[in-house]
mmCIF file of C-alpha atoms and ligand atoms in Angstrom:
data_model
loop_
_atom_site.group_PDB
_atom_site.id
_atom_site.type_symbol
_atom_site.label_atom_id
_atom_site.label_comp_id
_atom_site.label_asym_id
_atom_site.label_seq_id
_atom_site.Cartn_x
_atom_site.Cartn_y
_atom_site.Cartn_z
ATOM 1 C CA UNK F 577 0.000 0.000 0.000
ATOM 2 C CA UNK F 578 1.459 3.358 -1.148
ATOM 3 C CA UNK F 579 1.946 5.804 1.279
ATOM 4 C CA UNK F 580 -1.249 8.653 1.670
ATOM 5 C CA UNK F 581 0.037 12.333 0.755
ATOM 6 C CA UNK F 582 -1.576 15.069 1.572
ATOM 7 C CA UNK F 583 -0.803 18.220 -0.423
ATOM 8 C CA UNK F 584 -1.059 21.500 1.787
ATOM 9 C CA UNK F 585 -1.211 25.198 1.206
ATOM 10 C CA UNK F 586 0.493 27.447 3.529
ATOM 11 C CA UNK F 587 -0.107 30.799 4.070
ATOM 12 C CA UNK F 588 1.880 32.073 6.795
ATOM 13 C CA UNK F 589 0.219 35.993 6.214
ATOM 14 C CA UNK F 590 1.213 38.982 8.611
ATOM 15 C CA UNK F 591 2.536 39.767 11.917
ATOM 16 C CA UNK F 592 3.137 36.753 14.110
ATOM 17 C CA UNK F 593 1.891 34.522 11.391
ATOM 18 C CA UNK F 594 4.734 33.340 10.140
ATOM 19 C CA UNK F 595 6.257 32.562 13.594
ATOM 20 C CA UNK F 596 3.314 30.005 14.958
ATOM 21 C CA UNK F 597 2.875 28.269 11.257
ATOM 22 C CA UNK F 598 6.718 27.681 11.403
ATOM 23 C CA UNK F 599 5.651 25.880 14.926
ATOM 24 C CA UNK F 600 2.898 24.183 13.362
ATOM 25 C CA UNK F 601 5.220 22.464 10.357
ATOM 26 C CA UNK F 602 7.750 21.302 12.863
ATOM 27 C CA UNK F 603 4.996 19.281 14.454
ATOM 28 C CA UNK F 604 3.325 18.195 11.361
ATOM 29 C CA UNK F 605 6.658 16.890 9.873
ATOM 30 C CA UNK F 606 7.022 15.042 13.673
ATOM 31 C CA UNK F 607 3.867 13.225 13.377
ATOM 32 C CA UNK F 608 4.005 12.867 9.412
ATOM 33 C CA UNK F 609 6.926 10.627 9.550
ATOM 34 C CA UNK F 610 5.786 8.860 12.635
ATOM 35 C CA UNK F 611 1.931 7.684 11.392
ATOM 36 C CA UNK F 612 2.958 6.923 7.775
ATOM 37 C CA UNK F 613 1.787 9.809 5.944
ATOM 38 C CA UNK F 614 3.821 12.116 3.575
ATOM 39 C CA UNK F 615 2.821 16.162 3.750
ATOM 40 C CA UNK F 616 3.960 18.452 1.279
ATOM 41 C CA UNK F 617 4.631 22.429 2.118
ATOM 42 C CA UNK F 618 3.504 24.244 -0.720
ATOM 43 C CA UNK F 619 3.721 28.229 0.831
ATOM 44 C CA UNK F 620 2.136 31.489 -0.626
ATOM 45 C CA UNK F 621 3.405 34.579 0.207
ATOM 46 C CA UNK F 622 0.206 36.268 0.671
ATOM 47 C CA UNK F 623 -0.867 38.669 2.971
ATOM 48 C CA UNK F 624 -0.875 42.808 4.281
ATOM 49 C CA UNK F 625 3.140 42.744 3.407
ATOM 50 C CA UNK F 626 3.236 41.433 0.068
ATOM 51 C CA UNK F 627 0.487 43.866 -1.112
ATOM 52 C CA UNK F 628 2.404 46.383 0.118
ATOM 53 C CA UNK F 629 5.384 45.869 -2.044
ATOM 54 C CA UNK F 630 3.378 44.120 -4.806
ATOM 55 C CA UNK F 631 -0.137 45.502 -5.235
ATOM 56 C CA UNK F 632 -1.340 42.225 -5.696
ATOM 57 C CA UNK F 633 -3.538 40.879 -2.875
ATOM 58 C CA UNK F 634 -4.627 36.922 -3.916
ATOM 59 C CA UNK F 635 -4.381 36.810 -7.787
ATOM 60 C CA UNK F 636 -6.205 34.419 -9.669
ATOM 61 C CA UNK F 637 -3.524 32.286 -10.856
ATOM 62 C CA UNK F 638 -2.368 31.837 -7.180
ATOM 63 C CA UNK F 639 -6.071 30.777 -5.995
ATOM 64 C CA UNK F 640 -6.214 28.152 -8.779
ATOM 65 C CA UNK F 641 -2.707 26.557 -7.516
ATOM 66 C CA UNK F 642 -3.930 26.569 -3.865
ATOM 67 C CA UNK F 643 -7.344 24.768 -5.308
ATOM 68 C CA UNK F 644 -5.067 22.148 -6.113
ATOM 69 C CA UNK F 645 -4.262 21.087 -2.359
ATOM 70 C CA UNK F 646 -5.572 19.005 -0.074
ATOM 71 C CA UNK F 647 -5.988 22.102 2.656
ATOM 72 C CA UNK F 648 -4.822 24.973 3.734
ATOM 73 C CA UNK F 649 -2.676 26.092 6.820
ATOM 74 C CA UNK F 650 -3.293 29.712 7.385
ATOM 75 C CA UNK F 651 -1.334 31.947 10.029
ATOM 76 C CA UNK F 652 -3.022 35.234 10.100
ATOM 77 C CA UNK F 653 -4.069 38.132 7.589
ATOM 78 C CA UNK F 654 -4.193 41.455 8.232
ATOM 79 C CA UNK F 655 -1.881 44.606 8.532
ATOM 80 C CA UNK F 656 -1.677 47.824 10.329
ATOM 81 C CA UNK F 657 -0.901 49.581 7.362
ATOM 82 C CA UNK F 658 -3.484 48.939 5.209
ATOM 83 C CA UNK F 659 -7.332 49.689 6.181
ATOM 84 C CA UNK F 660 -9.173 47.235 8.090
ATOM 85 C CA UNK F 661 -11.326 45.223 5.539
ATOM 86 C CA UNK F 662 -9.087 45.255 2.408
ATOM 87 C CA UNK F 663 -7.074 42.193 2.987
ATOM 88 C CA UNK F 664 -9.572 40.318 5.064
ATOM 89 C CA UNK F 665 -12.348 40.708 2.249
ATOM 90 C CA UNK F 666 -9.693 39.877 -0.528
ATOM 91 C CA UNK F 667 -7.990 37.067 0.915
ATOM 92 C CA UNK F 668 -9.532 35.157 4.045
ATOM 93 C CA UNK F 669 -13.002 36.030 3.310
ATOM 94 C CA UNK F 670 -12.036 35.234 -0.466
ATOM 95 C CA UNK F 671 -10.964 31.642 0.539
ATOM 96 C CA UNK F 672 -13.805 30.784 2.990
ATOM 97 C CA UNK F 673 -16.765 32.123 0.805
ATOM 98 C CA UNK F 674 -14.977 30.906 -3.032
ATOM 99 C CA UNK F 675 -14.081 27.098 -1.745
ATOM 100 C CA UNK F 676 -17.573 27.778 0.422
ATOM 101 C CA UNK F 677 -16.088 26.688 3.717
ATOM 102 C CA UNK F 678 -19.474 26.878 4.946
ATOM 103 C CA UNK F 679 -18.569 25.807 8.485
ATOM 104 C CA UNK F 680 -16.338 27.448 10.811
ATOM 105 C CA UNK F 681 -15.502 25.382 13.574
ATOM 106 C CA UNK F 682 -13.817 26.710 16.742
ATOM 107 C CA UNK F 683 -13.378 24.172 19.474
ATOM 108 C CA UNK F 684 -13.304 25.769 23.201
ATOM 109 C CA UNK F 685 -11.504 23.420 25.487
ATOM 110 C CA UNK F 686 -9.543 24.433 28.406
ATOM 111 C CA UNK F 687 -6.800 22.047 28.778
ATOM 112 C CA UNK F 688 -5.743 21.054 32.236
ATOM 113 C CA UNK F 689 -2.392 23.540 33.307
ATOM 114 C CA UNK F 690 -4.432 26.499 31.854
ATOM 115 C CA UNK F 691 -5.128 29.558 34.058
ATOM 116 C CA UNK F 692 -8.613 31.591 33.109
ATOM 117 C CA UNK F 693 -10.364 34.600 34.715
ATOM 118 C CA UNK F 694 -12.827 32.254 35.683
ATOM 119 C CA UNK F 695 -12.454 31.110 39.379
ATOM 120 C CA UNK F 696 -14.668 27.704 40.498
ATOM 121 C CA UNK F 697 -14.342 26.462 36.819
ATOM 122 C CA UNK F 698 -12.050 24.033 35.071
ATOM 123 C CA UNK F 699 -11.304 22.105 32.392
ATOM 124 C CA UNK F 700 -14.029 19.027 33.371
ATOM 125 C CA UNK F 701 -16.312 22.285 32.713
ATOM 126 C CA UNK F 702 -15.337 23.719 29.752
ATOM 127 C CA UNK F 703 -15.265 21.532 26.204
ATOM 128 C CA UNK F 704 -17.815 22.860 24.081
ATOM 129 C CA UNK F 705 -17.796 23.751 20.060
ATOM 130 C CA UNK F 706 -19.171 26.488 18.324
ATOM 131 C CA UNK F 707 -20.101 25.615 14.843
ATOM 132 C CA UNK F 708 -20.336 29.682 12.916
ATOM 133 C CA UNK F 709 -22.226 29.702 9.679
ATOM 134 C CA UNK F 710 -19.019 30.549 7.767
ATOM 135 C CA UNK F 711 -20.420 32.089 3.957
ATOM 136 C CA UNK F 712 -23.523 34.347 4.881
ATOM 137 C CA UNK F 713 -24.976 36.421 7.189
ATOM 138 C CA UNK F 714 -23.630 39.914 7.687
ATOM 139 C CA UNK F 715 -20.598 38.757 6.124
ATOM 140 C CA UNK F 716 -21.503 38.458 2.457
ATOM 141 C CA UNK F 717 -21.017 41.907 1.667
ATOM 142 C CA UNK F 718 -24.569 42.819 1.130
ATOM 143 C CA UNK F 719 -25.998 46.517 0.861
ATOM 144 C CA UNK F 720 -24.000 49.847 -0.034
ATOM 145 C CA UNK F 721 -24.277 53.587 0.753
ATOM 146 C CA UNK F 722 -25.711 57.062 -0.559
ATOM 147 C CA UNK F 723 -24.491 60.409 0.021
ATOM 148 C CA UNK F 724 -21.191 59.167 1.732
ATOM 149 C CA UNK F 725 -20.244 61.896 4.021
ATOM 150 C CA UNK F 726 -23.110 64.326 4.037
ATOM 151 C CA UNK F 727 -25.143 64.969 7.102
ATOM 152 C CA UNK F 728 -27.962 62.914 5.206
ATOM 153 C CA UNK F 729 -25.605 59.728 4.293
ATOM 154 C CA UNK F 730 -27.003 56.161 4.490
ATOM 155 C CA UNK F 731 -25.526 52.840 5.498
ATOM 156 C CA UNK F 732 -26.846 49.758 4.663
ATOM 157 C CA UNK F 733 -25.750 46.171 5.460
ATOM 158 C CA UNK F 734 -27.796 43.262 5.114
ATOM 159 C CA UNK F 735 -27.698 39.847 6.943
ATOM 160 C CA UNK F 736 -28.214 37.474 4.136
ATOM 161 C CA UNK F 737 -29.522 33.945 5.281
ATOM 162 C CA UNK F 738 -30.576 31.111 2.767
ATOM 163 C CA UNK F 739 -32.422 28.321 3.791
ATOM 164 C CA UNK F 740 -29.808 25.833 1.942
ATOM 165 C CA UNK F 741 -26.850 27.748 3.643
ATOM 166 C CA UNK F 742 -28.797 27.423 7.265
ATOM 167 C CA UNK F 743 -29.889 23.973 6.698
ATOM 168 C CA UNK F 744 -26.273 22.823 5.615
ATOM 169 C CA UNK F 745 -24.589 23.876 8.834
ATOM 170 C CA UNK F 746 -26.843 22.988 11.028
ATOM 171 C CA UNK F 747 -26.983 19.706 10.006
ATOM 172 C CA UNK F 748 -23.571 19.716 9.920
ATOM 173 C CA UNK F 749 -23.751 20.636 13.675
ATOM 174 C CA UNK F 750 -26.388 17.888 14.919
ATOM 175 C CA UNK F 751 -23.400 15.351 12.948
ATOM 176 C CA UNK F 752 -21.285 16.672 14.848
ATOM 177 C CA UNK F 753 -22.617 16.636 18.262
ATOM 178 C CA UNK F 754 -23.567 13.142 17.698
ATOM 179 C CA UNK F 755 -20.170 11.827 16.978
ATOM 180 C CA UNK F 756 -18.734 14.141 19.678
ATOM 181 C CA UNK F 757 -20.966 11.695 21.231
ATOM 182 C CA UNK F 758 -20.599 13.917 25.059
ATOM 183 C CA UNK F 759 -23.861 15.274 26.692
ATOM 184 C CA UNK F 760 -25.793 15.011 23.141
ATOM 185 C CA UNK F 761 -27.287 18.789 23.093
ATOM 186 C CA UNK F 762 -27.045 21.316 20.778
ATOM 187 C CA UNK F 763 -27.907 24.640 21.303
ATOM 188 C CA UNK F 764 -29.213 27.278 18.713
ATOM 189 C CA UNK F 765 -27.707 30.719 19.651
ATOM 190 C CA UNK F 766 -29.754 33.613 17.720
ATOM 191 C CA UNK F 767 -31.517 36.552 18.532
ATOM 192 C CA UNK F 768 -35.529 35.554 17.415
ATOM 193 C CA UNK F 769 -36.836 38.395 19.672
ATOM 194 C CA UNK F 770 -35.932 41.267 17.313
ATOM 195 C CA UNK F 771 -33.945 39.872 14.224
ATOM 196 C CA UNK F 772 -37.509 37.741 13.377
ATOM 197 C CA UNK F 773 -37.339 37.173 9.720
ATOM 198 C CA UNK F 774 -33.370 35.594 9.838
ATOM 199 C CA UNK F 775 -33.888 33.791 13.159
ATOM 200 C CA UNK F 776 -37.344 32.544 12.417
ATOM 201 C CA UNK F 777 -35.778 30.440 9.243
ATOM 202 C CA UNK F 778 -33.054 29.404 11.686
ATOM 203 C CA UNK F 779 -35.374 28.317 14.237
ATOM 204 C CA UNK F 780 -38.025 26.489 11.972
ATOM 205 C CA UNK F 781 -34.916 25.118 10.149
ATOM 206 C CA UNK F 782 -33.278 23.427 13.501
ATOM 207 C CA UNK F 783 -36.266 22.630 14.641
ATOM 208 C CA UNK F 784 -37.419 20.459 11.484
ATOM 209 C CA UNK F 785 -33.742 18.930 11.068
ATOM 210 C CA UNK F 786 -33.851 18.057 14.720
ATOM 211 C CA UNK F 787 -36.736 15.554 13.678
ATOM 212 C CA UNK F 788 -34.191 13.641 12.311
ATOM 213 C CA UNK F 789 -32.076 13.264 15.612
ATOM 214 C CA UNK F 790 -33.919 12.388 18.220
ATOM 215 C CA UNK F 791 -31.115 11.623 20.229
ATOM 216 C CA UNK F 792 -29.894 14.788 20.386
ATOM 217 C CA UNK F 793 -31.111 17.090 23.006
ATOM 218 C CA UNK F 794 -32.180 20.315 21.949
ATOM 219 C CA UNK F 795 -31.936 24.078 23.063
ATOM 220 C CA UNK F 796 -32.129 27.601 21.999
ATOM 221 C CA UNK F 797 -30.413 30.769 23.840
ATOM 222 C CA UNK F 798 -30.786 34.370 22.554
ATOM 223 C CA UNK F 799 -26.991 35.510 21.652
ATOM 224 C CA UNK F 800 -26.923 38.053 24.749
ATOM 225 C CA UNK F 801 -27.758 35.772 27.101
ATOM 226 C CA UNK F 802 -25.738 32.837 25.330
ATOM 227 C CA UNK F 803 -22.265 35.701 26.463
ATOM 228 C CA UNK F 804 -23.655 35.526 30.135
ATOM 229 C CA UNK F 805 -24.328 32.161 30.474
ATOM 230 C CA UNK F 806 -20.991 30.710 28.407
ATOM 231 C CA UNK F 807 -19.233 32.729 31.457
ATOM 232 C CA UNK F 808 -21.565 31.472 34.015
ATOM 233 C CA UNK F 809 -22.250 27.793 33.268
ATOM 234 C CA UNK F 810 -19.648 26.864 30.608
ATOM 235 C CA UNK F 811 -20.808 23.240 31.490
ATOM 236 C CA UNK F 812 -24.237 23.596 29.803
ATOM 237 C CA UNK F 813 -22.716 23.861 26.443
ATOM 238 C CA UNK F 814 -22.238 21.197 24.045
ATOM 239 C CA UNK F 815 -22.225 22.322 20.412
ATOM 240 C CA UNK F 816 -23.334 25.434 19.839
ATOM 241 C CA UNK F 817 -24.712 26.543 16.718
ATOM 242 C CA UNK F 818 -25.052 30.361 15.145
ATOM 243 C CA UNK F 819 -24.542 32.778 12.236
ATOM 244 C CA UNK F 820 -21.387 33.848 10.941
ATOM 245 C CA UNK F 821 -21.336 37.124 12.882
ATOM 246 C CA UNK F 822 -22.559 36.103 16.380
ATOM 247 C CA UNK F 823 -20.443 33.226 16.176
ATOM 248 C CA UNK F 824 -17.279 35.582 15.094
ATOM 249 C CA UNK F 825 -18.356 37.797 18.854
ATOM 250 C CA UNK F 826 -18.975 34.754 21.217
ATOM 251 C CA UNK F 827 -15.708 32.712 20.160
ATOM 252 C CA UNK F 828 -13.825 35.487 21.329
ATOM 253 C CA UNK F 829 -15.223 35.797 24.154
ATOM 254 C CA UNK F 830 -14.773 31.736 24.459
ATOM 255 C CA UNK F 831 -11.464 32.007 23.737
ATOM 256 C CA UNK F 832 -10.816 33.593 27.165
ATOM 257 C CA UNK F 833 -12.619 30.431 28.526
ATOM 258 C CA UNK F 834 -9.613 28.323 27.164
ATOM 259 C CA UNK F 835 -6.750 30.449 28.173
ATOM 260 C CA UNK F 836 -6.822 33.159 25.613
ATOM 261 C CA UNK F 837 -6.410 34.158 21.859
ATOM 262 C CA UNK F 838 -2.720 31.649 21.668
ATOM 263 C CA UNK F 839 -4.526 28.977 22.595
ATOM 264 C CA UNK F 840 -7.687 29.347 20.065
ATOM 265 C CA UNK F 841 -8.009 27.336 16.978
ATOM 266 C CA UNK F 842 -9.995 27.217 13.857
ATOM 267 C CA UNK F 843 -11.050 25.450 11.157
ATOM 268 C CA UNK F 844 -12.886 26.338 8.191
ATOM 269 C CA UNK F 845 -14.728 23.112 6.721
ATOM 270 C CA UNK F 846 -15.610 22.200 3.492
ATOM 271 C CA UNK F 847 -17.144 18.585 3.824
ATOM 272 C CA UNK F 848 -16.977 18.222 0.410
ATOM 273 C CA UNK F 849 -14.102 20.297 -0.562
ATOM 274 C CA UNK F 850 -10.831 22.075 0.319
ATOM 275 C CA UNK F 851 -11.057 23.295 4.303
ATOM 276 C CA UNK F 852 -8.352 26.308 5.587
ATOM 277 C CA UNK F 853 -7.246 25.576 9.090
ATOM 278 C CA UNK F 854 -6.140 28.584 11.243
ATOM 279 C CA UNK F 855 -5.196 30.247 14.850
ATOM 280 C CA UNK F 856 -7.835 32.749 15.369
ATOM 281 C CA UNK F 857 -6.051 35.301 16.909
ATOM 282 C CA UNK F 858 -4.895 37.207 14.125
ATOM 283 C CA UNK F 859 -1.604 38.877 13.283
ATOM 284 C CA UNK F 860 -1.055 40.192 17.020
ATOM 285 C CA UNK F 861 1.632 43.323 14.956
ATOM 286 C CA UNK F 862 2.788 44.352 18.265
ATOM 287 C CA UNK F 863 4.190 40.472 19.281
ATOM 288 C CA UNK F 864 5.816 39.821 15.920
ATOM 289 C CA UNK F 865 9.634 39.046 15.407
ATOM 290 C CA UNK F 866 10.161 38.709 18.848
ATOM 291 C CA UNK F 867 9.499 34.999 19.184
ATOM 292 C CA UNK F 868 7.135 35.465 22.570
ATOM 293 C CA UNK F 869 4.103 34.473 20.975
ATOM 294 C CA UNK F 870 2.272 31.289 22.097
ATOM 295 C CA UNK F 871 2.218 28.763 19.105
ATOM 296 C CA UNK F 872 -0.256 26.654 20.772
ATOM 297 C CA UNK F 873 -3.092 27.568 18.217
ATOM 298 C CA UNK F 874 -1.163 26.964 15.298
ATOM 299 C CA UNK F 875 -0.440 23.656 17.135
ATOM 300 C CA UNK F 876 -3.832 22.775 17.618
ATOM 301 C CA UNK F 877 -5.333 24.401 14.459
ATOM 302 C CA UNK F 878 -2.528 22.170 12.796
ATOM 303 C CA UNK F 879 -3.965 18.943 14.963
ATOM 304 C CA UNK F 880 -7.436 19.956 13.644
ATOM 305 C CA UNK F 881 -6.341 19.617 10.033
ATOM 306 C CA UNK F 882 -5.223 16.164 10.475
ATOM 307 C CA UNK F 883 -8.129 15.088 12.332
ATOM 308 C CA UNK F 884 -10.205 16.649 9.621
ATOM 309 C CA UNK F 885 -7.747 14.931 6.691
ATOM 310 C CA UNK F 886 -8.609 11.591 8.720
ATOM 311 C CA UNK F 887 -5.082 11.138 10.425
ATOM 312 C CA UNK F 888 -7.199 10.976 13.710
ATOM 313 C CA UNK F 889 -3.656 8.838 15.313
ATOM 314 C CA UNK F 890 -1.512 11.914 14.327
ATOM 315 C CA UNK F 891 -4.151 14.404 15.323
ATOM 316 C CA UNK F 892 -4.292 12.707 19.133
ATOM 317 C CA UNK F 893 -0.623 12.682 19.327
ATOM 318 C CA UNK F 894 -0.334 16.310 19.430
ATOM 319 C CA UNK F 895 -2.946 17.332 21.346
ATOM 320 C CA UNK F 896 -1.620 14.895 23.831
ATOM 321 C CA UNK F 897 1.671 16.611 23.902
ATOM 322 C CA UNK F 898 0.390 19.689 23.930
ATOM 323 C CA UNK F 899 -1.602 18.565 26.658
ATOM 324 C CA UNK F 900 2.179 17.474 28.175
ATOM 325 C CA UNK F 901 4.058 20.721 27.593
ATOM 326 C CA UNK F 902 0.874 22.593 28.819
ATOM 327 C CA UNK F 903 0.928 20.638 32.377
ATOM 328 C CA UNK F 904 4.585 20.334 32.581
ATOM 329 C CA UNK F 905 6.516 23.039 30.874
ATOM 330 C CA UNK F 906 4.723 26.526 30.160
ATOM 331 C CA UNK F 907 4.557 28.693 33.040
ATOM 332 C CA UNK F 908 1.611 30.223 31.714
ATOM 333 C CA UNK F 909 0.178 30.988 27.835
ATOM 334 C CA UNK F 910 0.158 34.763 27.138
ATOM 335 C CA UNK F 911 2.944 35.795 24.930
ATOM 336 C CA UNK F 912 6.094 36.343 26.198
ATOM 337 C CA UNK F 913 5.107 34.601 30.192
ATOM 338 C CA UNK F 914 5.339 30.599 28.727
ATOM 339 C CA UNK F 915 9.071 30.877 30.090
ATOM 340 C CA UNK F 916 9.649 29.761 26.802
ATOM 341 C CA UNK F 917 10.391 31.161 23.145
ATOM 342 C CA UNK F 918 7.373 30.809 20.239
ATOM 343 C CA UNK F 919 10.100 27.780 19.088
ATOM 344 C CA UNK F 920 11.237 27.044 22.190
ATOM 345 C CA UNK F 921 7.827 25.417 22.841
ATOM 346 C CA UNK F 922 7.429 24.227 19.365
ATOM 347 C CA UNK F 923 10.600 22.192 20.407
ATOM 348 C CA UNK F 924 9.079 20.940 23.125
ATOM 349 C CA UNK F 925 5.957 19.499 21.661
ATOM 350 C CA UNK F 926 8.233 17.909 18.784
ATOM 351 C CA UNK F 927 10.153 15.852 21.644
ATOM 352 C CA UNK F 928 7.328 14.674 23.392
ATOM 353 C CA UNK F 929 6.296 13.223 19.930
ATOM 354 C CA UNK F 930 9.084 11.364 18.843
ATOM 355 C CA UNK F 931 9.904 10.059 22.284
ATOM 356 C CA UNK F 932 6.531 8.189 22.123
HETATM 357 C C1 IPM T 2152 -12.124 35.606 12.553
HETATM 358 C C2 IPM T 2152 -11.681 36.995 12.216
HETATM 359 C C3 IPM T 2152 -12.222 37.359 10.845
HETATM 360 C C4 IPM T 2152 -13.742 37.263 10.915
HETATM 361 C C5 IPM T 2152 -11.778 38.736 10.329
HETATM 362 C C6 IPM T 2152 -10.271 38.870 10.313
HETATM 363 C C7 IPM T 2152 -12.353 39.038 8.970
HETATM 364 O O1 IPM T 2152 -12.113 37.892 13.198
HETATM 365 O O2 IPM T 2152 -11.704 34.674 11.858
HETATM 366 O O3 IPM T 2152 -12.890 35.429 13.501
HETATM 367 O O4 IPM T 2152 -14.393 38.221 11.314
HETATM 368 O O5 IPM T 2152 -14.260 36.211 10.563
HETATM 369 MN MN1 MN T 2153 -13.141 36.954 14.829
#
C-alpha cells in the first residue's frame, strides 16, 4: 500500500503569522513521519506585506494553484498599514466564501495547566464547540451607501440567510454533536426576539432537522444571554450553533474560557471540498519578530487539520503533547510569560512526539 500524501497550502500571512505556522510544520513533519503519511509544504506569500510591495492581494492564478491542495494552513491576515477590511475581504473572506467553507468550527476546550479569569471552573467544565455559519450572514457583503459623508448619508448592510446555507450547517452541527458523542445537546444561539425574519428560518430550520435526531437534546439561547451564560455555566454547552457574525463575537469571548487568543483554533470546513485551518487570533503586529508568541493555536489548528484529513492517530498525538508541555513546561500561555520562546515550545511538543 502506497503511502497517503496530503498536499497543503500554507499561508503564513502577517505579523506573528509566520512565527506560529513555522511551529505548526515542525509538528506536522514530527507526526508525518511517525503515522505513515507524507505532507507536502507548498507556501504562498500572501498577505498585508506582500500587497504592500506588490499591489497584488490573492491573484487568480495563485487561488487556482492553492485549489489544487488538499488544505490549507493559514497563520493570520491582516496589517496595520493597510485599512481594516481590504485584505480580510480579498484574501480570508475570499478563501472561505470561493471554496464555500461553509462551516467554521472553533473548538473551546480548556486544557488542564491552563489559568482563566474564571475562578470555580475548570477544564471538566469547559469543552464545548461552536459551529459559525461561515459564507452568509452579515458577512456576504450585502448593501451599499448614498451620500457618503453628508449629514444625510445612508448605510446599509444586510444579513443574508438562505435556507440551503442554514440547513447545511446545522446539520452539519447535529453530525457533529452526535459523533462528539458527550452530553448530546445542541444549542441554537440567535436573537428571534428582534432579528424575526433571519432567526425565524433558523429556528423552523433546527427545529425540522432536529426531527431527524432524536437523540440529540435540543436548546435555543438568545446571543446576549448565550455571552452571560458561556461565562456562568460553561458546562451547559455542548455544540453550539449560530450565524457567521454572532459566532465571530462569542468565540472570542470563548477564547478567554480556554486560556486566551494563543490557545484558540480554527477550522474552516468544506465537507466536500478544500477546508483552511487557522489560529484565530490574528496577526497580534505588536508580538511579531520577537518569538514570545504562544504557538499553541497553530499547534492545535494544525492537529485539527489532520483530524479533519482523517489522520485521527496523528491528530491525538499532538494534542496529547500539547496537553504534556501545557501541564509540565509553560509557566503560563500569554505571549512572552510561557518561560519559553514561540520555538522554544514548538521544540518541546516535537520531543514529546518522537519520544513516544
Ligand atoms: C475571525 C476573524 C475574521 C472574521 C476577520 C479577520 C475578517 O475575526 O476569523 O474570527 O471576522 O471572521
Ligand atoms: Mn473573529
Amino acid at each position: 500500500m502506497g503511502q497517503k500524501q496530503y498536499n497543503i497550502a500554507v499561508i503564513p500571512g502577517d505579523g506573528t503569522g509566520p512565527e506560529v505556522i513555522a511551529e505548526g510544520l515542525k509538528v506536522l513533519d514530527a507526526v508525518s513521519g511517525k503515522y505513515g503519511f507524507q505532507l507536502s509544504f507548498h507556501p504562498y506569500d500572501l498577505g498585508g506585506e506582500h500587497y504592500r510591495k506588490t499591489g497584488e492581494a490573492l491573484p487568480d492564478e495563485v487561488f487556482e494553484s492553492i485549489k489544487t491542495c488538499h488544505a490549507i494552513y493559514l497563520g493570520a491576515i491582516g496589517h496595520p498599514e493597510v485599512p481594516p477590511g481590504v485584505m480580510e475581504k480579498a484574501i480570508l473572506l475570499r478563501l472561505r466564501f470561493e471554496l464555500d467553507q461553509y462551516v467554521n468550527l472553533r473548538p473551546v476546550k480548556l486544557y488542564p495547566g491552563v489559568e482563566i479569569p474564571l475562578k470555580d471552573k475548570g477544564p471538566e467544565d469547559i469543552d464545548f464547540v461552536v459551529v459559525r455559519e461561515n459564507t452568509e450572514g452579515l458577512y456576504v457583503g450585502a448593501g451599499g451607501c448614498l451620500r457618503r459623508g453628508t449629514p444625510h448619508e445612508v448605510a446599509i448592510q444586510e444579513s443574508i440567510n438562505t435556507r440551503t446555507g442554514v440547513e447545511r450547517c446545522i446539520r452539519y452541527a447535529f453530525e457533529l454533536c452526535r459523533r462528539r458523542n458527550r452530553a448530546k445537546k445542541l444549542t441554537l444561539c440567535g436573537k428571534t426576539n428582534v432579528l424575526t425574519y433571519a432567526f425565524d428560518l433558523w429556528e423552523r430550520t433546527f427545529n425540522e432537522v432536529a426531527q431527524a435526531y432524536p437523540d440529540i437534546e435540543t436548546d435555543y439561547v438568545h446571543v446576549d444571554a448565550l455571552c452571560m451564560w458561556i461565562i456562568k455555566n460553561p458546562e451547559r454547552f455542548d455544540v453550539i450553533v449560530t450565524d457567521n457574525m454572532f459566532g465571530d463575537i462569542i468565540t472570542d469571548l470563548a477564547a478567554i474560557l480556554q486560556g486566551g487568543m494563543g490557545m484558540a483554533a480554527g477550522a474552516n470546513i468544506n465537507p466536500e471540498g478544500i477546508s483552511m485551518f487557522e489560529p484565530i487570533g490574528g496577526s497580534a503586529p505588536k508580538y511579531a519578530g520577537q518569538n514570545i508568541i504562544n504557538p499553541i493555536a497553530a499547534i492545535l489548528a494544525a492537529q485539527l487539520m489532520l483530524d479533519t484529513l482523517g489522520e485521527t492517530h496523528a491528530a491525538q498525538i499532538i494534542e496529547k503533547a500539547v496537553m504534556k508541555v501545557l501541564t509540565e513546561d509553560l509557566k503560563g500561555v500569554a505571549a512572552g510569560q510561557m518561560g519559553y520562546s514561540t520555538s522554544g515550545v514548538g521544540d518541546l511538543v516535537v520531543e514529546f512526539i518522537e519520544a513516544s
